């Protein structure tokens, strides 16, 4: 059966002033290069209205929605992101079959058709780029992952995903820069509740989750096994590397797996790297994308 693009909604969250610029470029890129998804509704969750008011982004199918993380997620790394995913999922249920999260430092380059899930797929996402706090598939659980799995009421997961850069087999561990979920399954709401419980566990936070890397990536840790235990593997779409390609990690990617041009990708994660065409490093860009970027992206000051 053909996927129904009309039942796809996109969303992001703005928490800081620079993310307003990123969100604007993201939405413009979807409108310019999204093909059948170009006109999709887009929700912007405003998590910091005082310092980053987002009303200027409204219009052209874009809605600005208030967002206030609660409990332990208030002020925790990526608490606003996970809260936005749960809020969007709840709002989308019954009206949309594909709910697509995109970080504000994402650029759409070609139609992101694989984000539309269709009747046989419930989630579309990428494995992590680097292992970071991930756990190899062939070693026992450590204290960090044992606590995550305990919160979910499971002993382990069977699904193995390779990190993109190292190609190391890891227990299910997914990147959350860009992803699509079937909102009817409640995955993101369970993600939020589990993350909140872990972030609010004082013993865990002062023990296995006391260092910065484990706290930064705690938001990904419960999401990954939730996907693995809720969704049968045939209904999980592992997106190709052209989706959410990490240009910010371009130098880390083995040469034989680096794209030669931005135009060959579908979506790009760039974080703090400039997309001004004359500043790109190790990757080319052709028109019309080159001119489009030159007209919209400021060259960083020297």
GROMACS .gro file of C-alpha atoms in nm, residues 10-137:
model
  128
   10UNK     CA    1   0.636   1.772   1.126
   11UNK     CA    2   0.742   1.946   1.447
   12UNK     CA    3   1.039   2.089   1.635
   13UNK     CA    4   1.110   2.273   1.961
   14UNK     CA    5   1.271   2.612   2.017
   15UNK     CA    6   1.447   2.676   2.348
   16UNK     CA    7   1.708   2.942   2.260
   17UNK     CA    8   1.735   3.242   2.023
   18UNK     CA    9   1.971   3.072   1.777
   19UNK     CA   10   1.717   2.792   1.738
   20UNK     CA   11   1.467   3.039   1.593
   21UNK     CA   12   1.704   3.091   1.300
   22UNK     CA   13   1.755   2.717   1.271
   23UNK     CA   14   1.382   2.647   1.278
   24UNK     CA   15   1.320   2.906   1.008
   25UNK     CA   16   1.584   2.753   0.780
   26UNK     CA   17   1.453   2.404   0.852
   27UNK     CA   18   1.096   2.495   0.761
   28UNK     CA   19   1.207   2.686   0.453
   29UNK     CA   20   1.409   2.386   0.338
   30UNK     CA   21   1.111   2.154   0.381
   31UNK     CA   22   0.893   2.394   0.184
   32UNK     CA   23   1.156   2.424  -0.092
   33UNK     CA   24   1.281   2.066  -0.123
   34UNK     CA   25   1.018   1.850   0.047
   35UNK     CA   26   0.842   1.739  -0.270
   36UNK     CA   27   0.505   1.582  -0.179
   37UNK     CA   28   0.571   1.668   0.188
   38UNK     CA   29   0.661   2.033   0.122
   39UNK     CA   30   0.323   2.165   0.231
   40UNK     CA   31   0.289   1.948   0.541
   41UNK     CA   32   0.171   2.112   0.862
   42UNK     CA   33   0.455   2.211   1.093
   43UNK     CA   34   0.431   2.262   1.469
   44UNK     CA   35   0.689   2.468   1.657
   45UNK     CA   36   0.687   2.409   2.032
   46UNK     CA   37   0.795   2.723   2.215
   47UNK     CA   38   0.975   2.622   2.535
   48UNK     CA   39   1.132   2.957   2.624
   49UNK     CA   40   0.891   3.237   2.524
   50UNK     CA   41   1.082   3.503   2.719
   51UNK     CA   42   1.425   3.458   2.557
   52UNK     CA   43   1.318   3.285   2.237
   53UNK     CA   44   0.970   3.401   2.134
   54UNK     CA   45   0.870   3.212   1.823
   55UNK     CA   46   0.560   3.396   1.698
   56UNK     CA   47   0.764   3.529   1.404
   57UNK     CA   48   0.769   3.175   1.260
   58UNK     CA   49   0.392   3.139   1.240
   59UNK     CA   50   0.208   3.121   0.909
   60UNK     CA   51   0.224   2.906   0.596
   61UNK     CA   52   0.091   2.600   0.779
   62UNK     CA   53   0.311   2.663   1.084
   63UNK     CA   54   0.159   2.669   1.433
   64UNK     CA   55   0.336   2.791   1.746
   65UNK     CA   56   0.247   2.586   2.053
   66UNK     CA   57   0.343   2.645   2.417
   67UNK     CA   58   0.564   2.391   2.590
   68UNK     CA   59   0.659   2.364   2.955
   69UNK     CA   60   0.860   2.060   3.067
   70UNK     CA   61   0.750   1.940   3.409
   71UNK     CA   62   0.897   1.735   3.690
   72UNK     CA   63   1.260   1.630   3.664
   73UNK     CA   64   1.267   1.719   3.294
   74UNK     CA   65   1.253   2.091   3.366
   75UNK     CA   66   1.607   2.210   3.294
   76UNK     CA   67   1.745   1.861   3.226
   77UNK     CA   68   1.945   1.806   2.907
   78UNK     CA   69   1.695   1.756   2.621
   79UNK     CA   70   1.397   1.765   2.857
   80UNK     CA   71   1.219   2.009   2.625
   81UNK     CA   72   1.283   1.786   2.324
   82UNK     CA   73   1.132   1.476   2.482
   83UNK     CA   74   0.842   1.679   2.623
   84UNK     CA   75   0.775   1.818   2.274
   85UNK     CA   76   0.777   1.469   2.124
   86UNK     CA   77   0.522   1.350   2.379
   87UNK     CA   78   0.303   1.658   2.329
   88UNK     CA   79   0.314   1.631   1.949
   89UNK     CA   80   0.234   1.261   1.961
   90UNK     CA   81  -0.071   1.322   2.180
   91UNK     CA   82  -0.188   1.607   1.956
   92UNK     CA   83  -0.135   1.405   1.637
   93UNK     CA   84  -0.314   1.090   1.749
   94UNK     CA   85  -0.633   1.036   1.553
   95UNK     CA   86  -0.546   1.291   1.285
   96UNK     CA   87  -0.203   1.182   1.161
   97UNK     CA   88  -0.034   0.847   1.111
   98UNK     CA   89   0.324   0.986   1.089
   99UNK     CA   90   0.451   1.231   1.350
  100UNK     CA   91   0.797   1.359   1.252
  101UNK     CA   92   1.042   1.521   1.492
  102UNK     CA   93   1.322   1.730   1.337
  103UNK     CA   94   1.583   1.914   1.544
  104UNK     CA   95   1.627   2.282   1.457
  105UNK     CA   96   1.979   2.213   1.326
  106UNK     CA   97   1.843   1.993   1.050
  107UNK     CA   98   1.825   2.080   0.680
  108UNK     CA   99   1.599   1.907   0.427
  109UNK     CA  100   1.770   1.863   0.091
  110UNK     CA  101   1.544   1.618  -0.094
  111UNK     CA  102   1.189   1.489  -0.035
  112UNK     CA  103   1.200   1.298   0.299
  113UNK     CA  104   0.947   1.040   0.181
  114UNK     CA  105   1.063   0.769   0.422
  115UNK     CA  106   0.936   0.972   0.717
  116UNK     CA  107   0.584   0.887   0.600
  117UNK     CA  108   0.539   0.551   0.767
  118UNK     CA  109   0.260   0.376   0.580
  119UNK     CA  110   0.045   0.089   0.708
  120UNK     CA  111   0.327  -0.160   0.768
  121UNK     CA  112   0.580   0.064   0.949
  122UNK     CA  113   0.548   0.222   1.294
  123UNK     CA  114   0.876   0.410   1.333
  124UNK     CA  115   1.153   0.546   1.108
  125UNK     CA  116   1.489   0.643   1.254
  126UNK     CA  117   1.869   0.617   1.240
  127UNK     CA  118   2.111   0.430   1.467
  128UNK     CA  119   2.342   0.652   1.672
  129UNK     CA  120   2.641   0.805   1.494
  130UNK     CA  121   2.893   0.726   1.770
  131UNK     CA  122   2.874   0.468   2.045
  132UNK     CA  123   2.895   0.731   2.322
  133UNK     CA  124   2.721   0.567   2.621
  134UNK     CA  125   2.586   0.278   2.413
  135UNK     CA  126   2.656  -0.078   2.518
  136UNK     CA  127   2.812  -0.344   2.297
  137UNK     CA  128   2.578  -0.630   2.217
   0.00000   0.00000   0.00000
